[in-house]
PDB file of C-alpha atoms in Angstrom:
ATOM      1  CA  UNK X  19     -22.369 -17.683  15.693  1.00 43.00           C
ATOM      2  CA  UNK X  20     -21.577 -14.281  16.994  1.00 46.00           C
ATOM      3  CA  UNK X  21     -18.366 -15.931  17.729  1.00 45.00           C
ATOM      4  CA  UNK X  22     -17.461 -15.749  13.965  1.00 43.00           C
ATOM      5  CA  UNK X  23     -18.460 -12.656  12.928  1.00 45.00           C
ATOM      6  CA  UNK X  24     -14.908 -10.984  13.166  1.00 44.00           C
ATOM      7  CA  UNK X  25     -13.416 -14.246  11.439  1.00 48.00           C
ATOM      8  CA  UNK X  26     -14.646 -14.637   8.325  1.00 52.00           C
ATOM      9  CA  UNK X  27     -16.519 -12.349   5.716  1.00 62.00           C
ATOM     10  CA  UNK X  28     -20.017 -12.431   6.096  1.00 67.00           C
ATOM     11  CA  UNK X  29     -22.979 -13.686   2.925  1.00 65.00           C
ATOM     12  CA  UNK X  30     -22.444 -10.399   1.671  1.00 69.00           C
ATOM     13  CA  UNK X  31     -18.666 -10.583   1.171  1.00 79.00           C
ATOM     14  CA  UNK X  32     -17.831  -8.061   4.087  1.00 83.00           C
ATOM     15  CA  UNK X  33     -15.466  -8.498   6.707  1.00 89.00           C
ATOM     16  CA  UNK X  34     -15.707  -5.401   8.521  1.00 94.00           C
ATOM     17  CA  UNK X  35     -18.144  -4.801  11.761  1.00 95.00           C
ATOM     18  CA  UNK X  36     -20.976  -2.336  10.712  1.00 95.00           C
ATOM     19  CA  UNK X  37     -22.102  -1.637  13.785  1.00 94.00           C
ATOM     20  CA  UNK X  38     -18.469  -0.090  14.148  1.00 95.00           C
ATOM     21  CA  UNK X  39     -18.773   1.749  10.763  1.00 96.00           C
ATOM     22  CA  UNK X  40     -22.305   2.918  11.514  1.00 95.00           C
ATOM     23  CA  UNK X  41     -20.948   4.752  14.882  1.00 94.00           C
ATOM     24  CA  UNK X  42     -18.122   6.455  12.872  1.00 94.00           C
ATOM     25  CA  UNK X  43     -20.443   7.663  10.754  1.00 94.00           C
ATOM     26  CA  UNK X  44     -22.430   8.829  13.071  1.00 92.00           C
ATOM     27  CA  UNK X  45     -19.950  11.043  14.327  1.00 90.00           C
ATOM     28  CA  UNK X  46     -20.112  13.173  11.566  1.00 87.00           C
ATOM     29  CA  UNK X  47     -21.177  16.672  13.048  1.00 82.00           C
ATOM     30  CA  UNK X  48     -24.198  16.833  10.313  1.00 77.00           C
ATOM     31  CA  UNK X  49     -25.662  13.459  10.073  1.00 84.00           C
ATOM     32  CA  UNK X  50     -28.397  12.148  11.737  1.00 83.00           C
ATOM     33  CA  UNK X  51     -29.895   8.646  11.002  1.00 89.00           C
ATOM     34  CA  UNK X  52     -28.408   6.184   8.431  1.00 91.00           C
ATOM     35  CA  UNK X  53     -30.143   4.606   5.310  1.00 92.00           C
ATOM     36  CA  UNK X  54     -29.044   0.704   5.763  1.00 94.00           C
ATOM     37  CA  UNK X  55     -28.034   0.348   2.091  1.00 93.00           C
ATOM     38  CA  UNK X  56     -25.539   3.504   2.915  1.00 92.00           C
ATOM     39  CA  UNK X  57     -23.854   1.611   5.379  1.00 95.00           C
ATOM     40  CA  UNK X  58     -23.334  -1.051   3.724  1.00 95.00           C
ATOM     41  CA  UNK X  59     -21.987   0.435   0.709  1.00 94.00           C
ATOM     42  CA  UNK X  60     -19.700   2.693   2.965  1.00 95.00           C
ATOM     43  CA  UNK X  61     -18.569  -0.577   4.814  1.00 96.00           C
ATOM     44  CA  UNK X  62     -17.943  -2.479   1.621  1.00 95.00           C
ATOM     45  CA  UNK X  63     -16.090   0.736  -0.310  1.00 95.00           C
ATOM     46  CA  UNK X  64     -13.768   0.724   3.002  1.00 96.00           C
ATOM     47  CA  UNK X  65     -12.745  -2.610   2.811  1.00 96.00           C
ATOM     48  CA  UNK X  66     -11.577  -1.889  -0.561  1.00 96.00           C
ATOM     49  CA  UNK X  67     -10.064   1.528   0.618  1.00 97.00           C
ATOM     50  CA  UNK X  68      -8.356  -0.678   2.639  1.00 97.00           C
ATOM     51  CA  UNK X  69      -6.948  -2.974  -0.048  1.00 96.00           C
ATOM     52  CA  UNK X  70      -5.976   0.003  -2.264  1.00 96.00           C
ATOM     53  CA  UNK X  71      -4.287   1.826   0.299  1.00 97.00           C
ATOM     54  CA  UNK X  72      -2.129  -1.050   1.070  1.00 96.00           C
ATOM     55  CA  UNK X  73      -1.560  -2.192  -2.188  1.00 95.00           C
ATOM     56  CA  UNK X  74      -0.816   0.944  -3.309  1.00 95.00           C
ATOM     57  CA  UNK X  75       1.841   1.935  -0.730  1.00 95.00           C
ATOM     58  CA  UNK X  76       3.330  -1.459  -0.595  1.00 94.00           C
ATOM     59  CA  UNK X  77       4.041  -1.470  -4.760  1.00 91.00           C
ATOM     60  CA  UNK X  78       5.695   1.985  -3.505  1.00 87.00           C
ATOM     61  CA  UNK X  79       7.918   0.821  -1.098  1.00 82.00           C
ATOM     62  CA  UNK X  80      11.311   1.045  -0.786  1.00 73.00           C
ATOM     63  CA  UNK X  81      11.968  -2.727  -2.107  1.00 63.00           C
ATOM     64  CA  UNK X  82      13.095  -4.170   0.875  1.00 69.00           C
ATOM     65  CA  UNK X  83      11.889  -7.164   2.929  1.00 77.00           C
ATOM     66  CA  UNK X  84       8.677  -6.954   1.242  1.00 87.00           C
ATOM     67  CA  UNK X  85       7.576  -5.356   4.206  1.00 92.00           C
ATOM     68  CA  UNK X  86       4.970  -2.475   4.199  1.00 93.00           C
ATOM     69  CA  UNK X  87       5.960   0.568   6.220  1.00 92.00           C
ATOM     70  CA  UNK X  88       4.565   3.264   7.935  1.00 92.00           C
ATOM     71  CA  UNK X  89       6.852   5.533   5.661  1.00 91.00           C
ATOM     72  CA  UNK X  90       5.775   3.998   2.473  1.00 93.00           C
ATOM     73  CA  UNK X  91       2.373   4.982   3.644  1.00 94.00           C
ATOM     74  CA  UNK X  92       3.258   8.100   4.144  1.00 93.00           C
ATOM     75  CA  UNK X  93       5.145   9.071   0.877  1.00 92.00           C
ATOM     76  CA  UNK X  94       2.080   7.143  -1.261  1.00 94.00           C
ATOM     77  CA  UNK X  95      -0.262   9.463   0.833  1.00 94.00           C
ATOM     78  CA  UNK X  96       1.660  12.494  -0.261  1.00 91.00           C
ATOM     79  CA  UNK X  97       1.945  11.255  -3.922  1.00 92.00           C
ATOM     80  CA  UNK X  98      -1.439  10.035  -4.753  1.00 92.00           C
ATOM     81  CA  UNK X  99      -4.087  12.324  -5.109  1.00 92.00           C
ATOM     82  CA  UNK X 100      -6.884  10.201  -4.078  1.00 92.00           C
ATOM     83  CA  UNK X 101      -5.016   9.863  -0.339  1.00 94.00           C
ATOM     84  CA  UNK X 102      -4.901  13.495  -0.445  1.00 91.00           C
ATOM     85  CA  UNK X 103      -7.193  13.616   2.686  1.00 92.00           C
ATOM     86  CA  UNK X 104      -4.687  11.785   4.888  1.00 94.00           C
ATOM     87  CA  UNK X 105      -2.153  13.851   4.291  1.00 91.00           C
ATOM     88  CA  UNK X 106      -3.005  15.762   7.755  1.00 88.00           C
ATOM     89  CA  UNK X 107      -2.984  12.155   9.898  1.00 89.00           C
ATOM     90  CA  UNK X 108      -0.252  10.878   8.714  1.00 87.00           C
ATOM     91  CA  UNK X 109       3.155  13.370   8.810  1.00 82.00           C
ATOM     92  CA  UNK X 110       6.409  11.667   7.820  1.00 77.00           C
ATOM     93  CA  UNK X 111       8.591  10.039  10.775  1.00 75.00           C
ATOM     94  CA  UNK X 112      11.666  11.467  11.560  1.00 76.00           C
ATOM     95  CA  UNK X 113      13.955  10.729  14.355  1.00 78.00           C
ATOM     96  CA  UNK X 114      14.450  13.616  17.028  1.00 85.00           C
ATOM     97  CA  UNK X 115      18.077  14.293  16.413  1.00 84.00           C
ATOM     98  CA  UNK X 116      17.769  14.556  12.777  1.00 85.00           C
ATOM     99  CA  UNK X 117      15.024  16.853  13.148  1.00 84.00           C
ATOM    100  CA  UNK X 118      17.071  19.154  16.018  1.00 87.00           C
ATOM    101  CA  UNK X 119      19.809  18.989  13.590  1.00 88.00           C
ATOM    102  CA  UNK X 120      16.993  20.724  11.232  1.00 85.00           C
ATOM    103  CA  UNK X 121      16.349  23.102  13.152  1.00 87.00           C
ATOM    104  CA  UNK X 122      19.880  23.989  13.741  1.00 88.00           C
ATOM    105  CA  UNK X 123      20.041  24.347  10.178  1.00 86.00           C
ATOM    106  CA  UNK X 124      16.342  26.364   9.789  1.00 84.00           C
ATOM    107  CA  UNK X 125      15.698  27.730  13.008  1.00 78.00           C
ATOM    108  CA  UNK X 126      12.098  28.827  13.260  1.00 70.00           C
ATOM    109  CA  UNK X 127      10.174  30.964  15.423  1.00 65.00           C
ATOM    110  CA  UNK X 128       9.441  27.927  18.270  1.00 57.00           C
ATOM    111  CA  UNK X 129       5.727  28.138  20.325  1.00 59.00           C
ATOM    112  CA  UNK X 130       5.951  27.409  23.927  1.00 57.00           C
ATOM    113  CA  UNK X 131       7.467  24.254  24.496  1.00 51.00           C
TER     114      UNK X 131
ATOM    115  CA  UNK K  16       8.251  11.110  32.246  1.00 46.00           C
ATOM    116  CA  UNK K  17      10.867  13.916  32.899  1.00 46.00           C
ATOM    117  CA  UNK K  18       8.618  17.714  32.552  1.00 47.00           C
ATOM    118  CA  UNK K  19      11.202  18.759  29.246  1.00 48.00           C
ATOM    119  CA  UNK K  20      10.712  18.490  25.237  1.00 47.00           C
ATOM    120  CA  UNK K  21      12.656  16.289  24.819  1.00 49.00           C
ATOM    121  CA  UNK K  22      11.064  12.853  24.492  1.00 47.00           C
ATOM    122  CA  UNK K  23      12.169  10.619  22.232  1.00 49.00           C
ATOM    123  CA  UNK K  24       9.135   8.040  22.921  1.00 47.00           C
ATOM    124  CA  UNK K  25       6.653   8.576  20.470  1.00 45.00           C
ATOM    125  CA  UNK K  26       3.950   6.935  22.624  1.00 45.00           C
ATOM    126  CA  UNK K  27       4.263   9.831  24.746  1.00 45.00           C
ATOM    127  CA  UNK K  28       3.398  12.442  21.764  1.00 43.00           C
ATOM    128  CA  UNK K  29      -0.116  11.001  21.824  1.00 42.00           C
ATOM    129  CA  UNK K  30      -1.834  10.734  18.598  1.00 43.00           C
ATOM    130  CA  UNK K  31       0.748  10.542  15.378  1.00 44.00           C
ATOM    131  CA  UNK K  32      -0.969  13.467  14.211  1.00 42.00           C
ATOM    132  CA  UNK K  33       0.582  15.981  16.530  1.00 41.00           C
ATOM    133  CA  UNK K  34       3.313  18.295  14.534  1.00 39.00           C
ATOM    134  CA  UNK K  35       6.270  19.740  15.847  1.00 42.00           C
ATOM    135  CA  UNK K  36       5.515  23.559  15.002  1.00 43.00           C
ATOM    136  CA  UNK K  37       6.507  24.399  11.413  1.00 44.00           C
ATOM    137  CA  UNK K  38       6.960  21.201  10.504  1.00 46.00           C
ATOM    138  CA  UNK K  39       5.326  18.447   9.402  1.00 58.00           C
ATOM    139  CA  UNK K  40       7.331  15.482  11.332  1.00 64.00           C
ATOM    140  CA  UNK K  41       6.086  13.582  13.979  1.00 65.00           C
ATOM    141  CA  UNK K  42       8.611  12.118  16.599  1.00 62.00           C
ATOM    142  CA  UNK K  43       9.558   8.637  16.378  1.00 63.00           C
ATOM    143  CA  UNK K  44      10.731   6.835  18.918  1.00 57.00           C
ATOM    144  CA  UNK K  45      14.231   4.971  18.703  1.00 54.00           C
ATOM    145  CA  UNK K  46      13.020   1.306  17.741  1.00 48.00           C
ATOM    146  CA  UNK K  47      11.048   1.356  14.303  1.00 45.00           C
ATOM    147  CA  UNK K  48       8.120  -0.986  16.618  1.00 44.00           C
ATOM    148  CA  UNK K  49       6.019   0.605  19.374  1.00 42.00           C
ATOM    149  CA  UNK K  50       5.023  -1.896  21.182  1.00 40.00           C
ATOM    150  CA  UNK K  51       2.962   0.794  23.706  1.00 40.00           C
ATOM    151  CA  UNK K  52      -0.094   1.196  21.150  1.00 38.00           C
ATOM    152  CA  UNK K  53      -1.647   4.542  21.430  1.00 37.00           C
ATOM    153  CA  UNK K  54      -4.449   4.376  23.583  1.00 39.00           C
ATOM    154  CA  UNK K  55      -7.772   2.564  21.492  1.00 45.00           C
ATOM    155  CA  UNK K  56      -5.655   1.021  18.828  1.00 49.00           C
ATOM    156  CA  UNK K  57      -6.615  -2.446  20.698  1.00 47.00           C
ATOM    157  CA  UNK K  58     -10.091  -3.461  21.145  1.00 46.00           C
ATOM    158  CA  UNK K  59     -11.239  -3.571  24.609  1.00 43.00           C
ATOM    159  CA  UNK K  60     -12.842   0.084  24.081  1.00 44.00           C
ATOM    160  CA  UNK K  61     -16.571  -0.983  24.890  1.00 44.00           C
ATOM    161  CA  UNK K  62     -17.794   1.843  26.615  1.00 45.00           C
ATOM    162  CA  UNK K  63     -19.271   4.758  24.659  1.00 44.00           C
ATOM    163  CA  UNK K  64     -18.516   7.425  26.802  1.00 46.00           C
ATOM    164  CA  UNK K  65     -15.884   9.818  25.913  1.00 49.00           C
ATOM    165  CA  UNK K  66     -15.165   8.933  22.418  1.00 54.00           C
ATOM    166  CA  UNK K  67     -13.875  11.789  20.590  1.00 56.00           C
ATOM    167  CA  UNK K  68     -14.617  11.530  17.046  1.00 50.00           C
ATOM    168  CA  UNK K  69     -11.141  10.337  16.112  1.00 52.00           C
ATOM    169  CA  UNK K  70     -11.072   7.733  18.960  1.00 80.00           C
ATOM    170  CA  UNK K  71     -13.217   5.293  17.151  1.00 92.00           C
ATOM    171  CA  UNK K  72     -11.759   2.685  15.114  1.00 95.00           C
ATOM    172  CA  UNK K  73     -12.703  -0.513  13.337  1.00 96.00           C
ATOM    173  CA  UNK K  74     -11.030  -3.722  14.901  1.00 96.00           C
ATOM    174  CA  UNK K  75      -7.297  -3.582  13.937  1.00 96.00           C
ATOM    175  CA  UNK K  76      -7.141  -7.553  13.545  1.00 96.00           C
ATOM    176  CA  UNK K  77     -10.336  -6.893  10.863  1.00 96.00           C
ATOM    177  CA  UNK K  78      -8.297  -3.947   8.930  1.00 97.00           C
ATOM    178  CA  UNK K  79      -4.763  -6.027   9.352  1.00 96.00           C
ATOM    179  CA  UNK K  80      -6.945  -9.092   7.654  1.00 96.00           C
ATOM    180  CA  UNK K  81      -7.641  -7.282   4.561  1.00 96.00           C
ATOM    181  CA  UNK K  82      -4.237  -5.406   4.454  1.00 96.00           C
ATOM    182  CA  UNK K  83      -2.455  -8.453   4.218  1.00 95.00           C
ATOM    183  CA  UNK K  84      -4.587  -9.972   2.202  1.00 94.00           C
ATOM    184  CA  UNK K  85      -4.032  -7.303  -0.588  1.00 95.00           C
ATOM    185  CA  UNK K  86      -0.557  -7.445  -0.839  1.00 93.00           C
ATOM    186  CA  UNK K  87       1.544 -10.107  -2.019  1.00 91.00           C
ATOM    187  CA  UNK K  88       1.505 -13.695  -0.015  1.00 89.00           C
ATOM    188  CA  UNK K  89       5.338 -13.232   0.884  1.00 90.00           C
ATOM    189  CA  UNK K  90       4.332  -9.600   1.904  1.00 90.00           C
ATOM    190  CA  UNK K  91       4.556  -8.463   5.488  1.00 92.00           C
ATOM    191  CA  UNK K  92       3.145  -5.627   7.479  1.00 94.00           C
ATOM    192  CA  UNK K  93       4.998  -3.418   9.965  1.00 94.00           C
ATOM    193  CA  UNK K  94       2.845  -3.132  13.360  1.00 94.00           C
ATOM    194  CA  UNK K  95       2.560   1.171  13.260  1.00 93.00           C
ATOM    195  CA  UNK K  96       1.461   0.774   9.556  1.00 95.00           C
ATOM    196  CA  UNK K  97      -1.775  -1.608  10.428  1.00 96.00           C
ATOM    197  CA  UNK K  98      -2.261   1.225  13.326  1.00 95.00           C
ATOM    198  CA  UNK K  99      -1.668   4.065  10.787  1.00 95.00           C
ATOM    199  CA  UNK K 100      -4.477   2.533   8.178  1.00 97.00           C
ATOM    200  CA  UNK K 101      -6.482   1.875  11.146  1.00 96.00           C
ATOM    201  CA  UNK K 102      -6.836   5.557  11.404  1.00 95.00           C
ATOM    202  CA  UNK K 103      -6.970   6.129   8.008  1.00 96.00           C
ATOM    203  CA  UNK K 104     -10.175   4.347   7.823  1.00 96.00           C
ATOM    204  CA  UNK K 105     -11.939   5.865  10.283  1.00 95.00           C
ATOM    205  CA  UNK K 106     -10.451   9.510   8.646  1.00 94.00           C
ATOM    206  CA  UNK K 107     -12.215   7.995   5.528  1.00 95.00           C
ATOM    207  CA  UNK K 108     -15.479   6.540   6.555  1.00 95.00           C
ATOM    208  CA  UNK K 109     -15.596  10.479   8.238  1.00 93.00           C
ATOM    209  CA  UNK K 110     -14.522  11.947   4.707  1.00 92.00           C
ATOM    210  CA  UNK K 111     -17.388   9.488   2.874  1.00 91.00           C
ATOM    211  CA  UNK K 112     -20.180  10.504   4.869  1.00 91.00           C
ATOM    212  CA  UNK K 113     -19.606  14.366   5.539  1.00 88.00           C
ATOM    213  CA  UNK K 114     -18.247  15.373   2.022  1.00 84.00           C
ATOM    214  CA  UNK K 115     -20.796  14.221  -0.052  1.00 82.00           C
ATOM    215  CA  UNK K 116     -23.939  15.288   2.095  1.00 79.00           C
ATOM    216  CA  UNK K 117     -22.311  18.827   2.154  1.00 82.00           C
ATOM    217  CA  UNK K 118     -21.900  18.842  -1.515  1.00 86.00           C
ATOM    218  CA  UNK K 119     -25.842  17.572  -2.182  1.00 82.00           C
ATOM    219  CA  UNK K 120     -26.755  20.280   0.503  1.00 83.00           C
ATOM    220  CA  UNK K 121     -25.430  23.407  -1.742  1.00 86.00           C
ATOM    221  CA  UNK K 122     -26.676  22.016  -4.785  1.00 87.00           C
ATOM    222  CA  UNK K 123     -30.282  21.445  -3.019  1.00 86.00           C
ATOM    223  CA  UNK K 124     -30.325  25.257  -1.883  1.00 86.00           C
ATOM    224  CA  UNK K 125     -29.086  26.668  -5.211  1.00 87.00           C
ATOM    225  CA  UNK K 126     -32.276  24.224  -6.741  1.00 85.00           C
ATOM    226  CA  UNK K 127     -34.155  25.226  -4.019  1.00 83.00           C
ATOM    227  CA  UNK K 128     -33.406  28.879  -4.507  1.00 78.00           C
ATOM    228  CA  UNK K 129     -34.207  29.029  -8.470  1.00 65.00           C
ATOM    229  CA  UNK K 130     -37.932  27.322  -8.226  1.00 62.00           C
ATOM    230  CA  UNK K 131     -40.411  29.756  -9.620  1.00 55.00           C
ATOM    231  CA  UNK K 132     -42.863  30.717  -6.755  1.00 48.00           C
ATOM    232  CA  UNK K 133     -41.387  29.028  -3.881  1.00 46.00           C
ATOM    233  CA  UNK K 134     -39.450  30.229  -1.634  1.00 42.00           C
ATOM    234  CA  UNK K 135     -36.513  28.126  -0.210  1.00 42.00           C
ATOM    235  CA  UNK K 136     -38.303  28.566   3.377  1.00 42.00           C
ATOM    236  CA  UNK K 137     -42.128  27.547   2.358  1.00 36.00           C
ATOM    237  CA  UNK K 138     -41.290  24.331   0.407  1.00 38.00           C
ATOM    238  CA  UNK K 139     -39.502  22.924   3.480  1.00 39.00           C
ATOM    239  CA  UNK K 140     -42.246  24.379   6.024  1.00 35.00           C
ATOM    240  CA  UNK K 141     -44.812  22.046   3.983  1.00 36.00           C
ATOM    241  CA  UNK K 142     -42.758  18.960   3.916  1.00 41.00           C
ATOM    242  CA  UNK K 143     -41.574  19.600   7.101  1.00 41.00           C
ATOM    243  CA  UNK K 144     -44.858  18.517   9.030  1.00 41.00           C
ATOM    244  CA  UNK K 145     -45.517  15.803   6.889  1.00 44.00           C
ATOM    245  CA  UNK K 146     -42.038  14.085   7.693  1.00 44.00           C
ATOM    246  CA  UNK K 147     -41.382  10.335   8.782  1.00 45.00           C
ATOM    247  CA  UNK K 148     -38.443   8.218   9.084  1.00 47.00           C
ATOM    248  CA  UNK K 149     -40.155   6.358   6.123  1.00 46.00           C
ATOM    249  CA  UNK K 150     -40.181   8.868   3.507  1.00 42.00           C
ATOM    250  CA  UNK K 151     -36.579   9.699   4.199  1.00 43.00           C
ATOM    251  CA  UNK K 152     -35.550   5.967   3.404  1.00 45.00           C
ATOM    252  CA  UNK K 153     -35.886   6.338  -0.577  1.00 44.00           C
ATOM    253  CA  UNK K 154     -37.484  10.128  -1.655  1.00 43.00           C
ATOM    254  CA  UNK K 155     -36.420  12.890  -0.140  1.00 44.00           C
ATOM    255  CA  UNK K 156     -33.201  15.068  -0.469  1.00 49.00           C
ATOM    256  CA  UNK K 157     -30.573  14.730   1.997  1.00 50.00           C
ATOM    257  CA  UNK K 158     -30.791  17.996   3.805  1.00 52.00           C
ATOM    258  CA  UNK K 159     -34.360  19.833   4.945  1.00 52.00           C
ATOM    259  CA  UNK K 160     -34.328  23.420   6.278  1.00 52.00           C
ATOM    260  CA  UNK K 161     -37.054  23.979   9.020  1.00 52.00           C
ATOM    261  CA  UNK K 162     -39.021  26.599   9.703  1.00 53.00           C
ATOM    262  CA  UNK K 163     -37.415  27.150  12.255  1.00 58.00           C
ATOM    263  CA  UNK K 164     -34.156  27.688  10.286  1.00 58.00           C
ATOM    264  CA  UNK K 165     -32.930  24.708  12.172  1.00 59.00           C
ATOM    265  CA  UNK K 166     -31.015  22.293   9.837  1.00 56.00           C
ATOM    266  CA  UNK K 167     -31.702  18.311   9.896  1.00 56.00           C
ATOM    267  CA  UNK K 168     -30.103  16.419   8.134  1.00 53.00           C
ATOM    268  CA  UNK K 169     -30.165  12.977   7.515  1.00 49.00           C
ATOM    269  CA  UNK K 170     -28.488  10.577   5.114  1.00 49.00           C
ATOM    270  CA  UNK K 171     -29.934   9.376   2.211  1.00 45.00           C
ATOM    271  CA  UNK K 172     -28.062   7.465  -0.343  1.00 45.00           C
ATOM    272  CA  UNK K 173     -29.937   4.585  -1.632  1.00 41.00           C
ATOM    273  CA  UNK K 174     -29.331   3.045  -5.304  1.00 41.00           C
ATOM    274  CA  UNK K 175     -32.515   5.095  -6.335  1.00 42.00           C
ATOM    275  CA  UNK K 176     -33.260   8.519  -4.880  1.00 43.00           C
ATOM    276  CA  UNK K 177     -36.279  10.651  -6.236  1.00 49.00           C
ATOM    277  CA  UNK K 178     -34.278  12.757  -9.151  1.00 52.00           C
ATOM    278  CA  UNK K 179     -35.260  16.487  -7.944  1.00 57.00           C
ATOM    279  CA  UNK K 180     -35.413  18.792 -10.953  1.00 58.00           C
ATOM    280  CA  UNK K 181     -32.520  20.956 -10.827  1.00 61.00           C
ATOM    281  CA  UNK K 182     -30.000  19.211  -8.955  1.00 59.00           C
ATOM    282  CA  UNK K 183     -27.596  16.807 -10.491  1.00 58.00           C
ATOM    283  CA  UNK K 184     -27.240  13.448  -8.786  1.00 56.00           C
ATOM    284  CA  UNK K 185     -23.697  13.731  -7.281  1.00 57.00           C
ATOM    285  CA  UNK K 186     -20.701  11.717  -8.482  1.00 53.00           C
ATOM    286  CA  UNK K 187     -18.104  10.448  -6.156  1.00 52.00           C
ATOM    287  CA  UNK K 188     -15.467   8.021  -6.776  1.00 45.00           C
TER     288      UNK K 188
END
């Protein structure tokens, strides 16, 4: 039944891999082993970081289609204070000849290109 | 790809975290859809080797799963916004684990540092020896100074951790 691991939620009510949480994790620069009730919790509180995020941005969005965007995820990110710590991953889009019109308009001392 | 600036493909830019300087915009290319995902957005990535901390995501068919169903039943979900939360989960599982454990870990050396007669180094030179991977499970504090002065830590959160006098059980949302 490894088969349906990925398809359905598990007795616990989680549909995420933990074996794939557990390694994230583990990539923290500080952390060593992991307690098994941590991982679960940190699985289960992602799936519903998951859910908020989406729900969030997509009551947010611009109206249309009742699609959910990549901008309305931005601009809820930049709103909410809980999504705070995305901020850095996820910059606003903006189309290269709007943004070299920017420039134009506040040039700024450029790095190497 | 021509050697200028210039690039309108996004897919090019690498990661969607990379800022043009002074700014905070990332390039996008001319179509809203990418169909070139950035490199480990698909599964496929079974190998271990070379993962940089970022690189490692959960499934995006798992994370697209609960996305949609959050949101309405008529909802739908553009493709670069399942690959943007993608990342934002692994940025949070990353924020779960580290900030908390470096929170516990100042408030265990301020305790540690008050306690009448002991020394921050000498309580963790006695526990130190006496150590297993069992008594981390449910009693002991999240981070241990050696003797050494080398730092291990290890993750403890269970529903009920030993209460250490001094040092409030932390709160996170």
């Amino acid at each position: 039944s490894s088969g349906k691991v990925n398809h359905a939620s598990n007795s616990k009510g989680i549909s995420l891999p933990m074996t794939r949480v557990k390694l994230i994790m583990k990539s923290s620069p500080d952390v060593s082993s992991i307690n098994q009730e941590a991982l679960l919790l940190t699985t289960k509180a992602t799936e519903l970081f998951v859910q908020h995020l989406a729900l969030s941005s997509f009551n947010n969005g611009s109206g249309k289609d009742q699609t959910l965007l990549y901008s309305d995820l931005a601009n809820t990110v930049e709103e909410k204070e809980t999504f705070q710590f995305l901020t850095d991953i996820l910059p606003k889009k903006i189309l290269v000849r709007d943004y070299l019109k920017l420039l134009e308009e506040n040039p700024i001392e450029e790095a190497d290109n | 790809m021509e050697g200028d600036g210039s690039t309108t493909d996004a897919s090019q830019l690498g990661m969607p975290g990379e800022y043009m300087a002074g700014s905070h915009y990332v390039l996008q290319s001319q179509e809203d859809d990418c169909d070139e995902s950035l490199h480990d957005h698909e599964e496929g990535n079974g190998s271990k080797e070379n993962f940089r901390e970022q690189d490692i995501y959960l499934p995006i068919a798992n994370v697209a799963r609960i996305m949609k169903n959050a949101v309405p039943q008529t909802g739908k979900i553009a493709k670069d916004a399942k690959e943007c939360v993608q990342e934002c989960v692994s940025e949070f599982i990353s924020f779960i684990t580290s900030e908390p454990l470096k929170l516990y870990l100042q408030k265990f050396r301020e305790a540690m540092k008050g306690e009448k007669g002991i020394g921050g180094i000498s309580v963790t030179e006695g526990l130190g020896e006496e150590l297993t991977d069992d008594s981390f499970a449910n009693q002991l504090p999240a981070g241990i100074i050696t003797a050494d002065g080398q730092q291990q830590n290890v993750m403890v959160y269970t529903t009920s951790y030993q209460q250490i006098p001094g040092v409030q059980q932390i709160q996170f949302s």
